[in-house]
Tab-separated table of C-alpha atoms in Angstrom:
chain	number	residue	atom	x	y	z
Q	254	MET	CA	92.021	105.641	19.582
Q	255	ALA	CA	93.127	107.607	16.517
Q	256	ALA	CA	94.741	111.010	17.057
Q	257	GLY	CA	95.043	111.759	13.345
Q	258	THR	CA	94.553	110.458	9.821
Q	259	ARG	CA	97.855	108.573	9.903
Q	260	ASP	CA	96.599	106.563	12.879
Q	261	VAL	CA	93.478	105.599	10.947
Q	262	VAL	CA	95.570	104.433	7.999
Q	263	ALA	CA	97.832	102.420	10.305
Q	264	ALA	CA	94.881	100.805	12.079
Q	265	LEU	CA	93.246	99.827	8.796
Q	266	ASP	CA	96.491	98.454	7.383
Q	267	THR	CA	96.971	96.344	10.519
Q	268	TYR	CA	93.404	95.073	10.275
Q	269	LEU	CA	93.805	94.247	6.567
Q	270	ALA	CA	97.024	92.374	7.259
Q	271	GLY	CA	95.207	90.324	9.899
Q	272	GLN	CA	92.382	89.616	7.466
Q	273	ALA	CA	94.853	88.405	4.865
Q	274	ARG	CA	96.496	86.168	7.438
Q	275	ASP	CA	93.448	84.839	9.298
Q	276	GLY	CA	90.675	85.185	6.738
Q	277	SER	CA	87.452	87.159	7.024
Q	278	SER	CA	86.351	85.243	10.131
Q	279	SER	CA	88.152	87.727	12.378
Q	280	GLY	CA	85.156	90.084	12.330
Q	281	ARG	CA	84.178	93.556	11.128
Q	282	ILE	CA	86.022	96.811	11.555
Q	283	THR	CA	83.907	99.835	12.504
Q	284	VAL	CA	84.386	103.479	13.398
Q	285	ARG	CA	83.060	105.576	16.269
Q	286	SER	CA	82.999	109.363	16.649
Q	287	GLY	CA	80.388	110.314	19.250
Q	288	GLY	CA	79.076	106.836	20.007
Q	289	HIS	CA	75.392	107.607	19.354
Q	290	CYS	CA	74.377	104.839	16.947
Q	291	TYR	CA	70.923	103.546	17.914
Q	292	GLU	CA	71.634	100.000	16.700
Q	293	ASP	CA	74.533	97.537	16.853
Q	294	PHE	CA	76.203	98.839	13.704
Q	295	VAL	CA	79.374	99.864	15.555
Q	296	CYS	CA	79.446	97.697	18.678
Q	297	GLY	CA	77.912	94.420	17.497
Q	298	ASP	CA	79.025	90.986	18.610
Q	299	ASP	CA	80.708	90.429	15.229
Q	300	VAL	CA	83.007	93.468	15.541
Q	301	ALA	CA	86.740	92.798	15.852
Q	302	VAL	CA	88.128	96.368	15.785
Q	303	ILE	CA	86.624	99.791	16.523
Q	304	ILE	CA	88.543	102.832	15.325
Q	305	ASP	CA	87.653	105.664	17.714
Q	306	VAL	CA	88.181	109.084	16.123
Q	307	SER	CA	86.796	111.167	19.003
Q	308	ALA	CA	90.253	112.618	19.718
Q	309	MET	CA	90.263	114.136	16.213
Q	310	ASN	CA	88.122	117.133	17.159
Q	311	GLY	CA	89.654	120.178	15.480
Q	312	VAL	CA	87.413	122.968	14.140
Q	313	TYR	CA	89.227	125.642	12.130
Q	314	HIS	CA	89.459	127.623	8.919
Q	315	ASP	CA	91.599	125.930	6.275
Q	316	PRO	CA	93.038	128.658	3.996
Q	317	GLU	CA	94.358	126.136	1.486
Q	318	MET	CA	90.897	124.625	1.038
Q	319	GLU	CA	89.226	128.025	1.436
Q	320	ALA	CA	86.718	126.326	3.715
Q	321	TYR	CA	85.989	125.586	7.366
Q	322	CYS	CA	87.209	122.215	8.563
Q	323	VAL	CA	85.406	120.046	11.120
Q	324	GLU	CA	87.245	116.885	12.116
Q	325	ALA	CA	85.190	113.722	12.467
Q	326	GLY	CA	85.467	113.456	16.251
Q	327	ALA	CA	84.221	116.970	17.013
Q	328	GLY	CA	80.959	116.951	18.954
Q	329	ASN	CA	78.012	119.163	18.140
Q	330	TRP	CA	78.637	121.551	21.036
Q	331	HIS	CA	82.366	121.834	20.342
Q	332	THR	CA	81.653	122.500	16.661
Q	333	ALA	CA	79.003	125.118	17.454
Q	334	SER	CA	81.069	126.954	20.046
Q	335	GLN	CA	84.278	127.016	17.994
Q	336	LEU	CA	82.698	128.100	14.711
Q	337	TYR	CA	80.683	130.827	16.402
Q	338	ARG	CA	83.276	132.169	18.818
Q	339	CYS	CA	86.074	132.218	16.266
Q	340	TYR	CA	84.228	133.072	13.045
Q	341	GLY	CA	80.660	134.090	13.888
Q	342	LEU	CA	79.296	131.193	11.836
Q	343	ALA	CA	77.193	128.109	12.484
Q	344	LEU	CA	76.684	124.648	11.091
Q	345	PRO	CA	72.933	123.874	10.997
Q	346	GLY	CA	73.391	120.652	12.919
Q	347	GLY	CA	71.813	118.797	15.809
Q	348	SER	CA	71.254	119.953	19.358
Q	349	CYS	CA	72.554	116.932	21.287
Q	350	TYR	CA	75.936	118.222	22.465
Q	351	SER	CA	77.938	114.991	22.342
Q	352	VAL	CA	76.929	113.606	18.939
Q	353	GLY	CA	80.072	113.286	16.810
Q	354	ALA	CA	80.432	114.948	13.426
Q	355	GLY	CA	81.610	111.745	11.733
Q	356	GLY	CA	78.225	110.029	11.703
Q	357	HIS	CA	75.967	113.051	12.148
Q	358	ILE	CA	77.108	114.794	8.972
Q	359	SER	CA	77.414	111.707	6.776
Q	360	GLY	CA	73.772	110.901	7.554
Q	361	GLY	CA	72.554	114.344	6.494
Q	362	GLY	CA	72.366	116.214	9.782
Q	363	PHE	CA	69.699	118.702	10.796
Q	364	GLY	CA	68.838	120.896	13.752
Q	365	LEU	CA	67.149	124.048	14.997
Q	366	LEU	CA	68.590	126.236	12.224
Q	367	SER	CA	67.748	123.873	9.366
Q	368	ARG	CA	64.393	125.386	8.397
Q	369	LEU	CA	66.237	128.674	8.001
Q	370	HIS	CA	69.539	127.455	6.512
Q	371	GLY	CA	69.045	123.890	5.267
Q	372	LEU	CA	70.590	120.588	6.283
Q	373	THR	CA	74.158	120.257	7.483
Q	374	VAL	CA	75.203	118.603	4.224
Q	375	ASP	CA	73.769	121.420	2.127
Q	376	HIS	CA	76.975	123.293	3.022
Q	377	LEU	CA	79.435	120.419	2.601
Q	378	TYR	CA	82.245	121.178	0.165
Q	379	ALA	CA	84.700	118.308	0.701
Q	380	VAL	CA	85.351	115.213	2.769
Q	381	GLU	CA	88.520	113.299	3.656
Q	382	VAL	CA	87.980	109.545	3.807
Q	383	VAL	CA	90.420	106.720	4.446
Q	384	THR	CA	89.306	104.171	1.861
Q	385	VAL	CA	90.179	100.565	1.061
Q	386	ARG	CA	89.959	99.697	-2.611
Q	387	ASP	CA	91.698	96.358	-2.187
Q	388	ARG	CA	92.584	94.103	0.723
Q	389	THR	CA	96.213	95.140	1.029
Q	390	HIS	CA	96.307	98.768	2.140
Q	391	ALA	CA	94.344	101.883	3.010
Q	392	GLU	CA	94.710	105.240	1.331
Q	393	VAL	CA	93.626	108.802	2.087
Q	394	THR	CA	91.119	110.241	-0.365
Q	395	VAL	CA	89.844	113.829	-0.497
Q	396	ALA	CA	86.608	114.172	-2.455
Q	397	ARG	CA	85.236	117.593	-3.349
Q	398	LYS	CA	81.886	118.717	-4.627
Q	399	ASP	CA	83.723	120.074	-7.693
Q	400	SER	CA	86.245	117.262	-8.123
Q	401	PRO	CA	86.864	116.665	-11.841
Q	402	GLU	CA	86.697	112.871	-11.494
Q	403	PRO	CA	83.158	111.412	-11.393
Q	404	ALA	CA	84.181	108.768	-8.831
Q	405	LEU	CA	85.368	111.467	-6.430
Q	406	ARG	CA	82.179	113.454	-6.879
Q	407	ASP	CA	80.248	110.245	-6.126
Q	408	LEU	CA	82.245	109.781	-2.924
Q	409	TRP	CA	81.546	113.374	-1.856
Q	410	TRP	CA	77.856	112.942	-2.678
Q	411	ALA	CA	77.671	109.656	-0.776
Q	412	HIS	CA	78.639	111.553	2.381
Q	413	THR	CA	75.780	114.028	1.997
Q	414	GLY	CA	73.284	111.632	3.560
Q	415	GLY	CA	74.454	108.108	2.734
Q	416	GLY	CA	75.094	107.304	6.390
Q	417	GLY	CA	78.189	106.243	8.290
Q	418	GLY	CA	80.081	102.984	8.075
Q	419	ASN	CA	79.562	102.490	4.350
Q	420	PHE	CA	82.513	103.705	2.294
Q	421	GLY	CA	85.515	104.230	4.568
Q	422	VAL	CA	86.592	106.126	7.674
Q	423	VAL	CA	85.773	109.838	7.550
Q	424	THR	CA	88.482	111.955	9.146
Q	425	ARG	CA	87.642	115.525	8.075
Q	426	TYR	CA	84.839	117.573	6.546
Q	427	TRP	CA	85.111	121.012	4.912
Q	428	PHE	CA	82.260	123.495	4.578
Q	429	ARG	CA	81.679	126.581	2.484
Q	430	GLY	CA	78.887	129.141	2.637
Q	431	LEU	CA	78.170	128.605	6.311
Q	432	PRO	CA	75.479	130.953	7.624
Q	433	GLU	CA	75.615	133.445	10.452
Q	434	PRO	CA	73.112	132.378	13.112
Q	435	PRO	CA	70.816	134.991	14.637
Q	436	ALA	CA	72.711	136.963	17.273
Q	437	GLN	CA	69.781	136.259	19.594
Q	438	VAL	CA	66.933	133.782	19.552
Q	439	LEU	CA	63.561	133.784	21.268
Q	440	LEU	CA	62.906	130.582	23.202
Q	441	LYS	CA	59.707	129.356	24.806
Q	442	THR	CA	58.487	126.115	26.305
Q	443	ILE	CA	54.905	125.212	27.093
Q	444	ALA	CA	53.135	122.109	28.340
Q	445	TRP	CA	49.567	120.892	28.674
Q	446	ASP	CA	48.322	118.519	31.342
Q	447	TRP	CA	47.102	115.177	30.062
Q	448	LYS	CA	44.036	115.613	32.273
Q	449	ILE	CA	42.781	118.208	29.739
Q	450	PHE	CA	42.458	115.386	27.216
Q	451	LYS	CA	41.395	112.560	29.533
Q	452	ASP	CA	37.705	112.769	28.693
Q	453	ARG	CA	38.111	114.869	25.541
Q	454	PRO	CA	40.311	112.967	23.068
Q	455	GLU	CA	39.060	115.259	20.306
Q	456	LYS	CA	40.876	118.162	21.994
Q	457	PHE	CA	44.132	116.224	21.790
Q	458	THR	CA	43.688	115.282	18.145
Q	459	ALA	CA	42.671	118.870	17.295
Q	460	LEU	CA	45.904	120.169	18.819
Q	461	VAL	CA	48.063	117.715	16.895
Q	462	ARG	CA	46.058	118.284	13.714
Q	463	ARG	CA	46.585	122.061	13.849
Q	464	TYR	CA	50.285	121.579	14.512
Q	465	GLY	CA	50.639	119.486	11.370
Q	466	GLN	CA	48.428	121.831	9.378
Q	467	PHE	CA	50.657	124.794	10.112
Q	468	PHE	CA	53.724	123.273	8.477
Q	469	GLU	CA	51.771	121.696	5.634
Q	470	HIS	CA	50.168	125.066	4.897
Q	471	GLU	CA	53.552	126.744	4.896
Q	472	ARG	CA	54.496	124.540	1.967
Q	473	THR	CA	51.180	124.800	0.109
Q	474	GLY	CA	50.625	128.516	0.701
Q	475	ASP	CA	47.318	127.953	2.492
Q	476	GLY	CA	46.626	128.455	6.174
Q	477	PRO	CA	45.424	131.261	8.432
Q	478	ASP	CA	45.894	134.906	7.444
Q	479	PHE	CA	48.723	135.541	9.915
Q	480	GLN	CA	50.739	132.668	8.453
Q	481	ARG	CA	50.556	134.194	4.985
Q	482	SER	CA	51.414	137.643	6.360
Q	483	PHE	CA	54.626	136.609	8.104
Q	484	ASP	CA	57.650	134.493	7.244
Q	485	TYR	CA	57.999	131.641	9.748
Q	486	ARG	CA	61.055	129.877	8.355
Q	487	ASP	CA	63.001	130.824	11.474
Q	488	LEU	CA	60.468	128.970	13.660
Q	489	PHE	CA	61.696	125.565	14.825
Q	490	THR	CA	59.506	123.464	17.075
Q	491	LEU	CA	59.632	120.166	18.935
Q	492	LEU	CA	56.218	118.786	19.880
Q	493	LYS	CA	56.593	116.219	22.680
Q	494	LEU	CA	53.615	113.857	22.629
Q	495	ASN	CA	54.350	111.912	25.781
Q	496	ASN	CA	52.825	108.750	27.142
Q	497	HIS	CA	49.970	109.567	29.533
Q	498	ALA	CA	52.141	108.462	32.463
Q	499	ALA	CA	54.288	111.585	32.012
Q	500	GLY	CA	51.307	113.721	32.997
Q	501	LYS	CA	51.974	116.313	30.303
Q	502	VAL	CA	52.667	116.877	26.626
Q	503	GLY	CA	55.052	119.692	25.714
Q	504	LEU	CA	56.303	122.047	23.041
Q	505	ILE	CA	59.699	123.730	22.589
Q	506	LEU	CA	59.908	126.730	20.227
Q	507	GLN	CA	62.755	128.838	18.851
Q	508	LEU	CA	62.594	131.923	16.604
Q	509	ASP	CA	65.043	134.540	15.387
Q	510	GLY	CA	65.166	136.958	18.331
Q	511	THR	CA	66.649	139.809	16.325
Q	512	ARG	CA	63.421	140.358	14.390
Q	513	ASP	CA	61.123	143.029	15.812
Q	514	ASP	CA	58.075	140.882	15.123
Q	515	SER	CA	59.248	137.661	16.787
Q	516	ALA	CA	57.229	138.007	19.998
Q	517	GLU	CA	54.129	138.895	17.988
Q	518	ARG	CA	54.591	135.962	15.621
Q	519	LEU	CA	55.114	133.582	18.534
Q	520	LYS	CA	51.888	134.746	20.187
Q	521	LEU	CA	49.904	134.469	16.948
Q	522	PHE	CA	51.127	130.935	16.417
Q	523	LEU	CA	50.336	129.772	19.956
Q	524	ASP	CA	46.946	131.521	20.053
Q	525	TRP	CA	46.021	129.692	16.861
Q	526	LEU	CA	47.536	126.363	17.883
Q	527	ALA	CA	46.245	126.147	21.451
Q	528	PRO	CA	43.952	128.968	22.631
Q	529	GLU	CA	44.453	129.328	26.380
Q	530	ALA	CA	40.721	129.161	27.110
Q	531	ASP	CA	40.630	125.639	25.673
Q	532	TYR	CA	44.183	124.569	26.475
Q	533	PRO	CA	45.266	125.983	29.865
Q	534	PRO	CA	49.066	126.224	29.636
Q	535	SER	CA	51.428	124.646	32.119
Q	536	VAL	CA	55.192	124.697	32.623
Q	537	LEU	CA	57.452	122.126	31.000
Q	538	ASP	CA	58.839	120.844	34.292
Q	539	VAL	CA	59.382	117.144	33.580
Q	540	GLN	CA	61.925	115.233	31.506
Q	541	MET	CA	60.598	114.763	27.972
Q	542	GLY	CA	62.641	112.340	25.918
Q	543	GLU	CA	66.148	113.721	25.569
Q	544	HIS	CA	65.234	117.146	26.960
Q	545	PRO	CA	65.387	117.994	30.672
Q	546	PRO	CA	62.780	120.134	32.435
Q	547	LEU	CA	62.791	123.600	30.852
Q	548	ASP	CA	60.314	125.419	33.086
Q	549	SER	CA	62.467	128.575	33.198
Q	550	LEU	CA	61.586	129.175	29.539
Q	551	HIS	CA	57.832	129.239	30.117
Q	552	ILE	CA	57.950	133.010	29.678
Q	553	PRO	CA	59.359	133.821	26.200
Q	554	THR	CA	63.061	134.444	26.757
Q	555	ARG	CA	65.500	136.180	24.422
Q	556	LEU	CA	69.004	134.741	24.694
Q	557	PRO	CA	72.262	134.924	22.743
Q	558	TRP	CA	72.177	132.160	20.131
Q	559	LEU	CA	75.099	130.221	21.635
Q	560	THR	CA	73.613	130.426	25.142
Q	561	ALA	CA	70.273	129.178	23.849
Q	562	THR	CA	72.010	126.353	22.014
Q	563	GLN	CA	73.756	125.352	25.230
Q	564	ASN	CA	70.439	125.381	27.124
Q	565	LEU	CA	68.917	122.908	24.672
Q	566	ASN	CA	72.014	120.701	24.458
Q	567	ASP	CA	71.293	117.497	26.323
Q	568	SER	CA	71.463	113.751	25.897
Q	569	GLY	CA	69.199	112.765	28.753
Q	570	PRO	CA	70.054	110.279	31.518
Q	571	SER	CA	71.763	106.953	30.822
Q	572	ARG	CA	69.192	104.274	29.966
Q	573	CYS	CA	68.170	101.794	27.298
Q	574	GLY	CA	66.140	103.028	24.358
Q	575	LYS	CA	64.517	102.176	21.045
Q	576	TYR	CA	63.788	104.629	18.241
Q	577	LYS	CA	61.866	104.736	14.994
Q	578	SER	CA	61.490	107.555	12.496
Q	579	ALA	CA	59.288	108.840	9.708
Q	580	TYR	CA	59.149	111.784	7.336
Q	581	HIS	CA	55.701	113.242	6.618
Q	582	THR	CA	55.066	115.218	3.447
Q	583	ALA	CA	51.621	116.293	4.662
Q	584	ASN	CA	49.595	116.479	7.828
Q	585	PHE	CA	48.469	113.427	9.775
Q	586	THR	CA	45.436	111.579	8.514
Q	587	GLU	CA	42.454	111.252	10.828
Q	588	ARG	CA	43.252	107.568	11.287
Q	589	GLN	CA	46.816	108.431	12.292
Q	590	LEU	CA	45.610	111.041	14.785
Q	591	GLN	CA	43.418	108.430	16.409
Q	592	ALA	CA	46.332	105.972	16.499
Q	593	ILE	CA	48.573	108.521	18.231
Q	594	HIS	CA	46.011	109.145	20.954
Q	595	ARG	CA	45.228	105.446	21.353
Q	596	HIS	CA	48.824	104.353	21.867
Q	597	LEU	CA	49.801	107.241	24.131
Q	598	THR	CA	46.841	106.511	26.410
Q	599	ASN	CA	47.183	102.731	26.430
Q	600	GLN	CA	46.505	101.826	30.077
Q	601	ARG	CA	48.518	98.612	29.725
Q	602	TYR	CA	51.667	100.616	29.008
Q	603	THR	CA	52.580	103.306	31.511
Q	604	ASN	CA	56.035	104.701	30.827
Q	605	ASP	CA	56.662	108.384	31.477
Q	606	GLN	CA	59.636	108.272	29.099
Q	607	ALA	CA	57.838	107.000	26.018
Q	608	LEU	CA	56.769	109.527	23.400
Q	609	LEU	CA	56.303	110.590	19.817
Q	610	GLN	CA	58.394	113.685	19.074
Q	611	VAL	CA	57.247	115.680	16.052
Q	612	ASP	CA	59.846	118.125	14.706
Q	613	SER	CA	59.036	120.935	12.328
Q	614	TYR	CA	60.687	120.425	8.942
Q	615	GLY	CA	60.501	122.095	5.552
Q	616	GLY	CA	61.568	125.688	4.925
Q	617	ARG	CA	64.982	125.923	3.296
Q	618	ILE	CA	65.273	122.125	3.348
Q	619	ASN	CA	62.485	121.908	0.760
Q	620	ASP	CA	64.311	124.227	-1.647
Q	621	ILE	CA	66.960	121.638	-2.549
Q	622	ASP	CA	66.550	119.060	-5.310
Q	623	PRO	CA	66.179	115.489	-3.936
Q	624	ALA	CA	69.118	114.313	-6.077
Q	625	ALA	CA	71.473	117.155	-5.115
Q	626	THR	CA	72.460	115.298	-1.951
Q	627	ALA	CA	71.967	111.719	-0.833
Q	628	VAL	CA	69.070	112.900	1.385
Q	629	PRO	CA	65.985	112.419	-0.820
Q	630	GLN	CA	63.345	113.652	1.650
Q	631	ARG	CA	63.064	117.205	0.331
Q	632	SER	CA	59.268	117.451	0.289
Q	633	SER	CA	58.671	116.666	3.953
Q	634	VAL	CA	57.142	119.131	6.397
Q	635	LEU	CA	57.324	117.054	9.586
Q	636	LYS	CA	59.963	114.709	10.949
Q	637	LEU	CA	58.864	112.139	13.518
Q	638	GLN	CA	60.884	110.272	16.088
Q	639	TYR	CA	59.184	107.496	18.044
Q	640	GLN	CA	61.045	107.015	21.312
Q	641	THR	CA	60.891	104.780	24.347
Q	642	TYR	CA	63.396	104.603	27.197
Q	643	TRP	CA	63.735	102.307	30.170
Q	644	THR	CA	66.185	101.349	32.898
Q	645	TRP	CA	67.276	97.893	33.933
Q	646	GLY	CA	65.477	97.538	37.253
Q	647	LYS	CA	67.203	94.370	38.373
Q	648	ASP	CA	70.550	92.585	38.372
Q	649	ALA	CA	69.509	89.995	35.801
Q	650	ASN	CA	73.015	88.641	35.183
Q	651	ARG	CA	73.880	88.688	38.915
Q	652	ASP	CA	77.145	90.561	38.590
Q	653	GLY	CA	76.381	92.942	41.453
Q	654	ALA	CA	75.489	95.939	39.273
Q	655	PHE	CA	72.576	97.386	37.330
Q	656	ASP	CA	73.592	98.103	33.733
Q	657	TYR	CA	72.781	97.447	30.083
Q	658	GLN	CA	74.044	93.872	30.380
Q	659	ASP	CA	71.042	93.049	32.528
Q	660	ALA	CA	68.738	93.932	29.646
Q	661	LEU	CA	70.794	91.657	27.397
Q	662	ALA	CA	70.593	88.832	29.926
Q	663	ASP	CA	66.842	89.120	30.402
Q	664	PRO	CA	64.843	89.961	27.234
Q	665	ALA	CA	61.734	90.420	29.375
Q	666	ILE	CA	63.132	93.758	30.593
Q	667	ALA	CA	62.897	95.295	27.113
Q	668	ALA	CA	59.961	93.276	25.795
Q	669	PRO	CA	57.027	95.545	26.814
Q	670	HIS	CA	58.806	98.646	25.527
Q	671	LEU	CA	59.676	97.078	22.188
Q	672	ALA	CA	56.165	95.714	21.812
Q	673	TRP	CA	54.627	99.148	22.450
Q	674	ILE	CA	56.785	101.082	19.989
Q	675	ARG	CA	56.490	98.422	17.288
Q	676	ASP	CA	52.707	98.214	17.628
Q	677	PHE	CA	52.425	102.016	17.599
Q	678	TYR	CA	54.547	102.319	14.459
Q	679	HIS	CA	52.758	99.551	12.577
Q	680	ASP	CA	49.362	100.982	13.497
Q	681	MET	CA	50.352	104.452	12.263
Q	682	TYR	CA	51.329	103.111	8.832
Q	683	GLU	CA	49.079	100.062	8.569
Q	684	GLU	CA	47.624	101.246	5.269
Q	685	THR	CA	51.094	101.169	3.671
Q	686	GLY	CA	52.338	97.870	5.070
Q	687	GLY	CA	53.298	99.060	8.551
Q	688	VAL	CA	56.087	101.395	7.389
Q	689	PRO	CA	56.102	105.059	6.204
Q	690	THR	CA	56.494	104.402	2.509
Q	691	VAL	CA	58.129	106.540	-0.152
Q	692	ARG	CA	55.920	107.625	-3.038
Q	693	THR	CA	57.189	106.030	-6.246
Q	694	ALA	CA	56.522	106.685	-9.917
Q	695	ARG	CA	53.955	103.906	-9.809
Q	696	ALA	CA	50.616	105.137	-8.493
Q	697	GLN	CA	49.954	104.095	-4.900
Q	698	GLU	CA	46.554	103.677	-3.326
Q	699	PRO	CA	46.093	105.164	-0.863
Q	700	SER	CA	48.569	107.917	-1.665
Q	701	PRO	CA	51.003	108.067	1.284
Q	702	ASN	CA	51.613	111.213	3.302
Q	703	THR	CA	55.076	109.935	4.174
Q	704	ASP	CA	58.552	109.851	2.652
Q	705	GLY	CA	60.455	107.091	4.386
Q	706	CYS	CA	62.858	107.183	7.308
Q	707	TYR	CA	66.013	108.947	8.564
Q	708	ILE	CA	69.242	106.942	8.372
Q	709	ASN	CA	70.656	108.767	11.412
Q	710	TYR	CA	67.814	107.244	13.453
Q	711	PRO	CA	68.622	103.702	12.285
Q	712	ASP	CA	65.992	101.067	12.931
Q	713	ALA	CA	66.990	97.429	12.407
Q	714	ASP	CA	63.311	96.458	12.386
Q	715	LEU	CA	63.065	97.874	8.863
Q	716	SER	CA	65.227	95.022	7.554
Q	717	ASP	CA	63.546	92.331	9.684
Q	718	PRO	CA	61.270	90.262	7.412
Q	719	ASP	CA	58.967	89.520	10.343
Q	720	LEU	CA	58.413	93.225	11.026
Q	721	ASN	CA	58.657	94.547	7.456
Q	722	PRO	CA	57.715	91.573	5.238
Q	723	PRO	CA	59.042	91.683	1.664
Q	724	GLY	CA	56.347	92.686	-0.775
Q	725	VAL	CA	54.176	94.284	1.912
Q	726	GLY	CA	55.954	97.495	2.855
Q	727	GLN	CA	59.117	98.816	1.227
Q	728	SER	CA	62.728	97.736	1.671
Q	729	TRP	CA	64.868	99.455	4.291
Q	730	HIS	CA	67.090	101.065	1.636
Q	731	THR	CA	64.086	102.497	-0.207
Q	732	LEU	CA	62.801	103.954	3.073
Q	733	TYR	CA	66.165	105.587	3.833
Q	734	TYR	CA	67.355	106.562	0.364
Q	735	GLY	CA	64.495	106.346	-2.118
Q	736	SER	CA	65.661	106.619	-5.721
Q	737	ASN	CA	69.127	107.761	-4.608
Q	738	TYR	CA	70.128	104.242	-3.580
Q	739	PRO	CA	71.571	103.073	-6.953
Q	740	ARG	CA	74.066	105.948	-6.962
Q	741	LEU	CA	75.114	105.039	-3.416
Q	742	GLN	CA	75.647	101.465	-4.590
Q	743	ARG	CA	77.793	102.771	-7.449
Q	744	ALA	CA	79.977	104.650	-4.970
Q	745	LYS	CA	80.156	101.545	-2.798
Q	746	ALA	CA	81.277	99.368	-5.717
Q	747	TYR	CA	84.091	101.743	-6.596
Q	748	TRP	CA	85.351	102.777	-3.148
Q	749	ASP	CA	84.698	99.644	-1.088
Q	750	PRO	CA	84.453	96.784	-3.593
Q	751	ARG	CA	85.386	94.171	-0.947
Q	752	ASN	CA	82.684	95.374	1.465
Q	753	VAL	CA	85.199	96.008	4.251
Q	754	PHE	CA	82.894	98.598	5.830
Q	755	ARG	CA	79.565	96.957	6.569
Q	756	HIS	CA	76.784	96.510	9.087
Q	757	ARG	CA	73.191	95.284	9.085
Q	758	GLN	CA	71.941	98.225	7.047
Q	759	SER	CA	75.061	99.313	5.184
Q	760	VAL	CA	74.831	100.137	1.492
Q	761	ARG	CA	75.008	96.857	-0.416
Q	762	LEU	CA	77.218	96.187	-3.390
Q	763	PRO	CA	75.264	96.048	-6.663
Q	764	ASN	CA	73.610	92.719	-7.433
Q	765	THR	CA	73.931	91.469	-3.853
């Protein structure tokens, strides 16, 4: 456990000394802030040392830097509450309260304020990283957006979406130009019973189609009259397309509650999306993915921004899970709509905690050049997260307890869940090799409506040749980073030439 930057330096120096003495066989060194990595990048079997920076959780104004500092171990809720209570400002980051800043920010970061104020990294001014440029010692490096040295600017840029565990141990971030969040927001939740769609699959696909159309039209300037009459950048939505076993699909909405027209705009959107005569509304009273029941918000509710943020801050119960992601630059195709319905209603797979979550994207995010940060997905209007969760159900390793080790001991526990999510994903993107490809300079037929994947929802399947065969889809690094990958490799070569910081999908050194 590191209490400060000096502890990180000491831990790395000790590790490097052991490497020099014992050779590289002693295993990887990794870093943990909030402990939310979806794969084994931090806690794999080949890890010898984990540097835990969660005790480094300061959030404060740094007058010398003329910026607001967030230490790497600060969680999302701690960051939000401290910045707002002390300074009236917000970082447009995620809603899961316990996610640590160290990995969240380095992967790009986004949340309910991002359509209005951009990604987390769009406000990043500087980063402090403990780097290892040789195998003898660690050193503290501060890289600024306006650093005069190109190598330092590359290091700063690499932490604007390059992902964690690639270049060193992040200890502090500094931000400038942070926005003021709305003093109040308008929240609403709504659900629809699956029985509405049981014999009418076209009603389900029409609902999902209109949802995608709304955010595509925002970017193209098309759409219904009310959408062109009002600005909806403050609207953030989470569409929860649950497995049929959940009994319902749901929608969470947030708008700027200080605007006089917010209630009207909310009603116009919902009347267009799901007219009550065709889609009788229900309360969102069941767990949906990471969100608990939110039935109290069925009636549009205006709340102080921080209170609303707290209401939506949740990690869900403890369980196993698998995730996949995709960015969409346009609405779903008809084939994809059919695939969504088919896999969510598969009678051979009944899991009330399996879903496709479709987040609204675009807005301010689309205003930034794809090369300005390491996040290249600046044309997307939807962000998808495929999710499935399960519990252990039996004491497979016979140690007298139910826990994650049972799933490791008995692969059959996870097998049906992994099969479902992998089949769903491949079916959605079958026309582009089973993955959501990035459009390249070379013409692609058919032209994809996707733009790769989100590094903060890491998916080891993308680098598995059996699940993403070379020459069929696109490489994992293209899906995460697109044309920004060579610059990330350049930063890697300079700041971590010995590949001390590595995992299954870490940035590779050039020519490796």
